[in-house]
XYZ file of C-alpha atoms in Angstrom:
197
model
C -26.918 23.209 -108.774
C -25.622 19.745 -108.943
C -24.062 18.970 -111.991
C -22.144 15.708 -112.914
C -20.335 14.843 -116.861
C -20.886 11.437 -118.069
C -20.846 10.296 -114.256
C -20.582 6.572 -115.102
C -18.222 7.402 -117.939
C -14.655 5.398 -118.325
C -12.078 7.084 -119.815
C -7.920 8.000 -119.888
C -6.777 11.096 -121.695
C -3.443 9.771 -122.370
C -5.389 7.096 -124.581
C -7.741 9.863 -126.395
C -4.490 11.570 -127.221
C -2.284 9.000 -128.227
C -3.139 5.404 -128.031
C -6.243 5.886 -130.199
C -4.370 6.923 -132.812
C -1.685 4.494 -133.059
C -3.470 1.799 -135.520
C -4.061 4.451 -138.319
C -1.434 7.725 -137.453
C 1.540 6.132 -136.167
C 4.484 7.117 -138.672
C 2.279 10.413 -138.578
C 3.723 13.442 -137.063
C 1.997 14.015 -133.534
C 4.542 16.737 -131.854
C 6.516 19.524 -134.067
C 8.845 20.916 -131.501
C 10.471 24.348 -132.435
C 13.914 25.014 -130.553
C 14.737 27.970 -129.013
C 17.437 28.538 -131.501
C 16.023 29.977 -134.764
C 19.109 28.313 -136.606
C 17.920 24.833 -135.219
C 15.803 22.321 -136.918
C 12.208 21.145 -136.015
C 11.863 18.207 -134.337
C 8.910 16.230 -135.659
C 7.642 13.895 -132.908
C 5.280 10.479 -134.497
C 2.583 9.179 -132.573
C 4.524 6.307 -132.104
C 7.567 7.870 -130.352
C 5.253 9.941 -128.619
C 3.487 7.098 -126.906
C 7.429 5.107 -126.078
C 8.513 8.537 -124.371
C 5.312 8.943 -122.179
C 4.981 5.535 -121.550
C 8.536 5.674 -120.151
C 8.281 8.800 -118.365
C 4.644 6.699 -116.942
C 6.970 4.066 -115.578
C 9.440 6.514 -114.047
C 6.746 8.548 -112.181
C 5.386 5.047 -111.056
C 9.469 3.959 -110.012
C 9.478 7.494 -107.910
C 5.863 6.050 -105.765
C 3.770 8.628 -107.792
C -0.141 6.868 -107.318
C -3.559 7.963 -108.903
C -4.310 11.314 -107.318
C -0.918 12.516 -106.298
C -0.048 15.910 -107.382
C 3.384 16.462 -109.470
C 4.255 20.168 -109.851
C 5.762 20.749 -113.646
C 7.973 23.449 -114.148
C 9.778 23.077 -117.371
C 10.459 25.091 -120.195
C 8.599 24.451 -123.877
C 10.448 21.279 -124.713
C 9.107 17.937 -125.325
C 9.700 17.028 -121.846
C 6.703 19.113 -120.828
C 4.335 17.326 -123.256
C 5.650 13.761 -121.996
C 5.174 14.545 -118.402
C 1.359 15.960 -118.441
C 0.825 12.935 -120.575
C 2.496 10.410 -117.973
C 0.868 11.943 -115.294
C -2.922 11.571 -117.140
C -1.671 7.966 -118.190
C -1.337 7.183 -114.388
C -3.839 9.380 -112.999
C -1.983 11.283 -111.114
C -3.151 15.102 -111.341
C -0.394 17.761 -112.755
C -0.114 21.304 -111.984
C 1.877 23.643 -114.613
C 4.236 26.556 -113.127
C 5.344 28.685 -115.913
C 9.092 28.517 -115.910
C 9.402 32.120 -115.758
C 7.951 32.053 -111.876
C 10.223 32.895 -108.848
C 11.112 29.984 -106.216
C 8.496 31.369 -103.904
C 5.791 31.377 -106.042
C 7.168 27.386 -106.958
C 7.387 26.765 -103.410
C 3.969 28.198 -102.440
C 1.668 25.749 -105.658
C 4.322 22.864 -104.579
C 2.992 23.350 -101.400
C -0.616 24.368 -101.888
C -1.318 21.334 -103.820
C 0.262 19.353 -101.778
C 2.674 17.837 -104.784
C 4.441 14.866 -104.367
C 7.203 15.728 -106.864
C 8.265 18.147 -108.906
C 9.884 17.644 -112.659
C 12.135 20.619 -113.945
C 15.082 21.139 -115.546
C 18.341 22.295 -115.434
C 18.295 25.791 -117.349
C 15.528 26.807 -120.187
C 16.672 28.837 -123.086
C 14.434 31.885 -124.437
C 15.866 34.527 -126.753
C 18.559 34.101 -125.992
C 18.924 34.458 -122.499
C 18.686 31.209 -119.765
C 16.630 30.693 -117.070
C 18.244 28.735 -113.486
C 15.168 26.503 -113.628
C 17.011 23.841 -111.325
C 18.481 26.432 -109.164
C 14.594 27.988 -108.260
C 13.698 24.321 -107.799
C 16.226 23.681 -104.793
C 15.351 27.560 -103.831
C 11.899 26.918 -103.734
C 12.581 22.950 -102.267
C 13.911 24.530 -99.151
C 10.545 25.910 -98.062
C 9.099 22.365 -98.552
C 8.764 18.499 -97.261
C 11.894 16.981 -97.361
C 9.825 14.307 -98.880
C 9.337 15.986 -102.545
C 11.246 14.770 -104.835
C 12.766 16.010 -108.332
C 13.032 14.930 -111.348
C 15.660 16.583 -113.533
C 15.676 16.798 -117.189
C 19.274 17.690 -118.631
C 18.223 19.534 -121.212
C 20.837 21.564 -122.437
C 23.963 19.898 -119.614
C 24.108 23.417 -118.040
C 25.818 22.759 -114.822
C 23.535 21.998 -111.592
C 23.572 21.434 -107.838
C 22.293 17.900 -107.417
C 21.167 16.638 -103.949
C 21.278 12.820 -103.590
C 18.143 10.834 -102.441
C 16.034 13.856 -103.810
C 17.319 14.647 -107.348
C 17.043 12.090 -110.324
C 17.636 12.368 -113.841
C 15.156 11.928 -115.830
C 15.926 10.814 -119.381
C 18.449 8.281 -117.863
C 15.851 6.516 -116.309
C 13.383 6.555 -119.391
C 16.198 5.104 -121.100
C 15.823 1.849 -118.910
C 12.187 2.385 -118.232
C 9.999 0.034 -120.079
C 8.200 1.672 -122.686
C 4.761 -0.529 -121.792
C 2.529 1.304 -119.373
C -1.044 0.789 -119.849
C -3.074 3.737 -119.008
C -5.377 3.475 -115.913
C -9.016 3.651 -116.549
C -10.301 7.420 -115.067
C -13.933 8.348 -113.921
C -14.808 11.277 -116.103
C -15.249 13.476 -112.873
C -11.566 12.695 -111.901
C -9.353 15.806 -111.607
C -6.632 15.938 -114.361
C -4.676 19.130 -113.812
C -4.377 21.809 -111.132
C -4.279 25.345 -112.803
């Protein structure tokens, strides 16, 4: 059976879920983020803010030599973060692969390694009733039984403290601070992989 969708079709996710909505929806909210913290409040994320962050987080990818079709391995807790990085990656065409934060370094190392990724985006510790999970710490476990030529990005999300190797470790919200929040998405053939799963 040979079966192909919309073959000839044009298209960029990123710009179904957020650029298409920007003329009408953009003070609207696109994101409500819930905390870990019940005693936290809500962040509610516009369309317009979401489209700055993952344009910026588009241009940081691009800064770290991620292309259309290289993998990026994201394992980050439920933050924002997460959102902003699937939708960078489909905004450059590059193809994501989600590891549930709650996976050991081996099984990070083995889908870093079986999909061949060219980076990996974490971050330093993710909070979940109550209790923390080392998410940087299983990145550099995992990074040992990979190509020194993966990189990682590092979200600080709550300033735990982390082991940080230079030349391989970046943070990421400092550099989406002096990304530029322009980053038009790239035009995708509808049988283009988006995600690894």
């Amino acid at each position: 059976v040979d079966i192909k969708w919309y073959a000839d079709g044009v298209l960029n996710v990123s710009a179904n879920c957020i650029d298409r909505h920007l003329p009408t929806r953009a003070l609207q909210t696109a994101i409500i983020f819930e905390p870990d913290d019940p005693d936290a409040e809500a962040q509610h994320i516009t369309y317009k803010e979401l489209s700055d962050k993952v344009n910026r987080f588009a241009n940081v990818l691009l800064s770290q030599g991620v292309m259309r079709g290289d993998r990026v391995v994201i394992y980050l807790p439920m933050i924002p973060e997460a959102a902003y990085a699937m939708l960078a990656c489909a905004r450059i065409g590059a193809i994501h692969s989600i590891v549930f934060a709650g996976f050991s370094p081996d099984a990070l190392a083995n889908r870093i390694n079986d999909s061949g990724a060219k980076l990996v985006i974490t971050a330093d510790t993710a909070p979940r009733g109550g209790r923390k999970t080392a998410l940087k710490s299983n990145a550099d476990a995992a990074l040992l039984h990979c190509s020194d030529k993966v990189r990682c990005l590092v979200v600080k999300h709550t300033g735990d403290q982390t082991t940080w190797i230079d030349g391989r470790d970046v943070d990421v919200k400092y550099l989406m601070q002096h990304a530029s929040p322009e980053c038009p998405p790239r035009p995708m053939n509808a049988e283009d992989p988006l995600f690894v799963l």
